[in-house]
Amino acid sequence: MTENWGSPWQIVTPGLTLKAYPCCTASHPVASLGIGLNREGLEADAIEHITFTYPPGADAALVVSKPDNGIEARFSPEYVFAAALIDGALRLDHFDERPVLPRLMDLARRAGRRHDETAPRMSSDPRTRFVIVDIVLRDGSAIQRRFDGLPGLSDPAEKFRDATARNPAFADVPSLVRTMSSTADLRQLLALLNQDAAQNPE
């Protein structure tokens, strides 16, 4: 039972990952692929069909294919990919309580999934994750992209600004968190975070 115990501890290797996007972590690889294809100039109208290929078990948490609202869309790689490709970014307002956007669902409905049964089953180690996206275009040509592992954030400042609706009252929080080293810094951080609660008691 103790063989290979802590060899290594996952908190050390591969270590912690900051979530890159405000949706289910299992959908993050297709999100990164969608954003990348947006930057390459791929247009949604040019796409006939999309297929996501996962190792066995890798999409177990992605329980929604056709979401009705943004909360469900967090667990839909089809919708996540559509939002990433069309908008070039993923924001909190993609995944709130409002109904999904028809302009994004139009592309999401053209996506499907399959599993590579020859691949090792996904484990809690991010290195066992991969997603392959195969896209058939209306002109008959095809595009394939692959993402291994999980994307992460080295600098979450932009995600923090999105989460706080770019409220200038919180503008100093990211730099403070990076440099804080004393109880005075902690008190300053708590004061910054509590100011919105004081202004909006509800």
Short mmCIF file of C-alpha atoms in Angstrom, two decimals:
data_model
loop_
_atom_site.label_atom_id
_atom_site.label_comp_id
_atom_site.label_asym_id
_atom_site.label_seq_id
_atom_site.Cartn_x
_atom_site.Cartn_y
_atom_site.Cartn_z
CA MET A 1 0.00 0.00 0.00
CA THR A 2 2.87 2.39 0.64
CA GLU A 3 4.87 1.56 -2.48
CA ASN A 4 5.62 4.79 -4.41
CA TRP A 5 3.76 6.76 -1.73
CA GLY A 6 4.51 10.44 -2.35
CA SER A 7 6.74 9.73 -5.34
CA PRO A 8 5.94 12.41 -6.19
CA TRP A 9 3.28 14.34 -4.33
CA GLN A 10 1.05 15.94 -6.96
CA ILE A 11 1.15 19.29 -5.16
CA VAL A 12 4.89 19.28 -5.98
CA THR A 13 4.86 17.56 -9.39
CA PRO A 14 3.16 18.60 -11.63
CA GLY A 15 2.20 21.27 -9.08
CA LEU A 16 -0.70 23.68 -8.81
CA THR A 17 -2.48 25.18 -11.81
CA LEU A 18 -4.49 28.40 -11.73
CA LYS A 19 -7.71 28.01 -13.71
CA ALA A 20 -7.43 29.88 -16.96
CA TYR A 21 -11.14 30.21 -17.75
CA PRO A 22 -14.42 30.60 -15.77
CA CYS A 23 -15.78 27.17 -16.74
CA CYS A 24 -15.17 23.49 -15.94
CA THR A 25 -11.47 22.66 -15.97
CA ALA A 26 -12.06 19.68 -18.26
CA SER A 27 -13.22 22.11 -20.96
CA HIS A 28 -10.10 24.29 -20.78
CA PRO A 29 -8.09 22.52 -23.51
CA VAL A 30 -10.83 23.06 -26.11
CA ALA A 31 -11.12 26.66 -24.90
CA SER A 32 -7.44 27.26 -25.59
CA LEU A 33 -7.74 25.60 -29.00
CA GLY A 34 -10.75 27.78 -29.84
CA ILE A 35 -8.95 30.97 -28.83
CA GLY A 36 -5.92 29.91 -30.86
CA LEU A 37 -8.03 29.28 -33.96
CA ASN A 38 -9.72 32.65 -33.48
CA ARG A 39 -6.28 34.26 -33.61
CA GLU A 40 -5.54 32.31 -36.79
CA GLY A 41 -8.61 33.89 -38.36
CA LEU A 42 -10.93 30.86 -38.58
CA GLU A 43 -14.55 31.94 -39.10
CA ALA A 44 -17.44 29.99 -37.61
CA ASP A 45 -19.42 30.24 -40.85
CA ALA A 46 -16.69 28.29 -42.64
CA ILE A 47 -17.15 25.24 -40.38
CA GLU A 48 -19.23 22.22 -41.37
CA HIS A 49 -18.54 19.96 -38.37
CA ILE A 50 -16.27 19.69 -35.32
CA THR A 51 -15.16 16.53 -33.50
CA PHE A 52 -13.44 16.49 -30.11
CA THR A 53 -11.39 13.38 -29.33
CA TYR A 54 -10.64 12.62 -25.67
CA PRO A 55 -8.84 9.84 -23.85
CA PRO A 56 -11.28 7.61 -21.95
CA GLY A 57 -12.77 9.46 -18.97
CA ALA A 58 -11.44 12.89 -19.87
CA ASP A 59 -14.87 14.38 -20.55
CA ALA A 60 -16.69 12.68 -17.66
CA ALA A 61 -17.36 16.03 -15.97
CA LEU A 62 -18.56 17.61 -19.21
CA VAL A 63 -22.11 16.38 -18.83
CA VAL A 64 -23.86 18.89 -21.10
CA SER A 65 -23.87 18.93 -24.89
CA LYS A 66 -26.76 21.34 -25.51
CA PRO A 67 -26.92 23.83 -22.65
CA ASP A 68 -29.91 26.07 -22.02
CA ASN A 69 -28.12 28.68 -19.92
CA GLY A 70 -24.65 29.85 -19.03
CA ILE A 71 -24.48 27.75 -15.86
CA GLU A 72 -24.99 24.57 -17.89
CA ALA A 73 -22.64 25.90 -20.57
CA ARG A 74 -19.75 25.71 -18.09
CA PHE A 75 -19.89 21.93 -18.56
CA SER A 76 -20.31 21.91 -22.35
CA PRO A 77 -17.11 21.72 -24.41
CA GLU A 78 -19.22 22.33 -27.50
CA TYR A 79 -20.40 25.71 -26.20
CA VAL A 80 -17.06 26.59 -24.61
CA PHE A 81 -15.28 26.00 -27.91
CA ALA A 82 -17.88 28.03 -29.81
CA ALA A 83 -17.55 30.98 -27.43
CA ALA A 84 -13.76 30.82 -27.52
CA LEU A 85 -13.59 30.63 -31.31
CA ILE A 86 -16.20 33.30 -32.03
CA ASP A 87 -15.39 35.79 -29.26
CA GLY A 88 -11.68 35.04 -28.90
CA ALA A 89 -11.93 34.99 -25.09
CA LEU A 90 -14.00 33.52 -22.27
CA ARG A 91 -15.57 35.84 -19.72
CA LEU A 92 -17.82 35.42 -16.70
CA ASP A 93 -20.77 36.72 -18.70
CA HIS A 94 -20.52 33.71 -21.01
CA PHE A 95 -21.42 31.51 -18.04
CA ASP A 96 -24.02 33.34 -15.96
CA GLU A 97 -27.70 32.51 -15.44
CA ARG A 98 -28.90 34.00 -18.72
CA PRO A 99 -29.94 31.80 -21.66
CA VAL A 100 -27.18 30.70 -24.00
CA LEU A 101 -26.56 32.91 -27.01
CA PRO A 102 -28.04 31.65 -30.30
CA ARG A 103 -25.01 32.90 -32.23
CA LEU A 104 -22.82 30.57 -30.14
CA MET A 105 -25.25 27.64 -30.05
CA ASP A 106 -25.37 27.63 -33.85
CA LEU A 107 -21.74 26.53 -33.89
CA ALA A 108 -21.97 24.37 -30.74
CA ARG A 109 -24.64 22.22 -32.43
CA ARG A 110 -22.12 21.36 -35.15
CA ALA A 111 -19.75 19.73 -32.64
CA GLY A 112 -19.55 16.14 -31.41
CA ARG A 113 -17.27 13.94 -29.32
CA ARG A 114 -15.45 10.64 -29.52
CA HIS A 115 -12.91 8.74 -27.39
CA ASP A 116 -9.58 7.26 -28.34
CA GLU A 117 -9.93 3.86 -26.69
CA THR A 118 -6.26 3.08 -27.43
CA ALA A 119 -5.11 5.93 -25.17
CA PRO A 120 -4.44 5.45 -21.44
CA ARG A 121 -7.42 6.41 -19.30
CA MET A 122 -7.20 9.94 -17.96
CA SER A 123 -6.08 10.21 -14.34
CA SER A 124 -5.82 13.12 -11.92
CA ASP A 125 -2.37 13.83 -13.38
CA PRO A 126 -2.88 16.63 -15.96
CA ARG A 127 -0.22 15.03 -18.15
CA THR A 128 -2.68 12.25 -19.02
CA ARG A 129 -5.09 14.77 -20.57
CA PHE A 130 -5.31 15.62 -24.23
CA VAL A 131 -7.90 16.84 -26.69
CA ILE A 132 -7.76 16.63 -30.46
CA VAL A 133 -10.05 18.92 -32.45
CA ASP A 134 -10.87 17.90 -36.01
CA ILE A 135 -12.72 20.49 -38.07
CA VAL A 136 -14.27 19.84 -41.45
CA LEU A 137 -14.79 23.04 -43.41
CA ARG A 138 -17.60 23.72 -45.84
CA ASP A 139 -15.12 23.82 -48.72
CA GLY A 140 -14.12 20.20 -47.98
CA SER A 141 -10.77 20.96 -46.38
CA ALA A 142 -9.91 20.00 -42.81
CA ILE A 143 -8.07 21.40 -39.80
CA GLN A 144 -6.68 19.43 -36.86
CA ARG A 145 -5.28 20.81 -33.61
CA ARG A 146 -4.17 19.04 -30.42
CA PHE A 147 -3.76 20.25 -26.85
CA ASP A 148 -1.87 18.18 -24.25
CA GLY A 149 -2.26 18.75 -20.52
CA LEU A 150 -4.09 21.73 -19.05
CA PRO A 151 -3.65 25.42 -19.77
CA GLY A 152 -2.95 27.57 -16.77
CA LEU A 153 -2.37 31.18 -15.80
CA SER A 154 0.94 32.66 -14.78
CA ASP A 155 -0.67 36.07 -14.24
CA PRO A 156 -4.34 36.06 -13.12
CA ALA A 157 -4.65 39.86 -13.09
CA GLU A 158 -6.91 40.05 -16.16
CA LYS A 159 -9.12 37.25 -14.84
CA PHE A 160 -9.40 39.16 -11.54
CA ARG A 161 -10.41 42.33 -13.39
CA ASP A 162 -13.12 40.38 -15.22
CA ALA A 163 -14.33 38.83 -11.94
CA THR A 164 -14.62 42.27 -10.31
CA ALA A 165 -16.30 43.87 -13.36
CA ARG A 166 -13.22 46.13 -13.69
CA ASN A 167 -14.28 48.04 -10.59
CA PRO A 168 -11.49 50.58 -9.96
CA ALA A 169 -11.93 50.09 -6.21
CA PHE A 170 -10.17 46.72 -6.55
CA ALA A 171 -7.47 47.83 -8.99
CA ASP A 172 -4.67 47.59 -6.41
CA VAL A 173 -5.47 44.05 -5.25
CA PRO A 174 -3.38 42.07 -7.82
CA SER A 175 -0.18 44.04 -7.18
CA LEU A 176 -0.72 43.88 -3.43
CA VAL A 177 -1.17 40.11 -3.47
CA ARG A 178 2.07 39.69 -5.44
CA THR A 179 4.12 41.64 -2.92
CA MET A 180 2.38 41.24 0.45
CA SER A 181 4.68 40.10 3.25
CA SER A 182 3.30 41.49 6.50
CA THR A 183 0.19 41.67 8.66
CA ALA A 184 -0.17 45.30 7.56
CA ASP A 185 -0.38 44.11 3.96
CA LEU A 186 -3.02 41.58 4.97
CA ARG A 187 -5.07 44.28 6.72
CA GLN A 188 -4.84 46.44 3.61
CA LEU A 189 -6.00 43.53 1.44
CA LEU A 190 -8.96 42.81 3.69
CA ALA A 191 -9.91 46.49 3.68
CA LEU A 192 -9.85 46.56 -0.12
CA LEU A 193 -11.95 43.40 -0.36
CA ASN A 194 -14.44 44.53 2.29
CA GLN A 195 -15.11 47.96 0.82
CA ASP A 196 -17.61 46.60 -1.73
CA ALA A 197 -19.48 44.70 1.00
CA ALA A 198 -19.72 47.90 3.03
CA GLN A 199 -21.14 49.80 0.06
CA ASN A 200 -23.49 46.98 -0.95
CA PRO A 201 -24.70 45.23 2.23
CA GLU A 202 -27.07 42.94 0.32
#
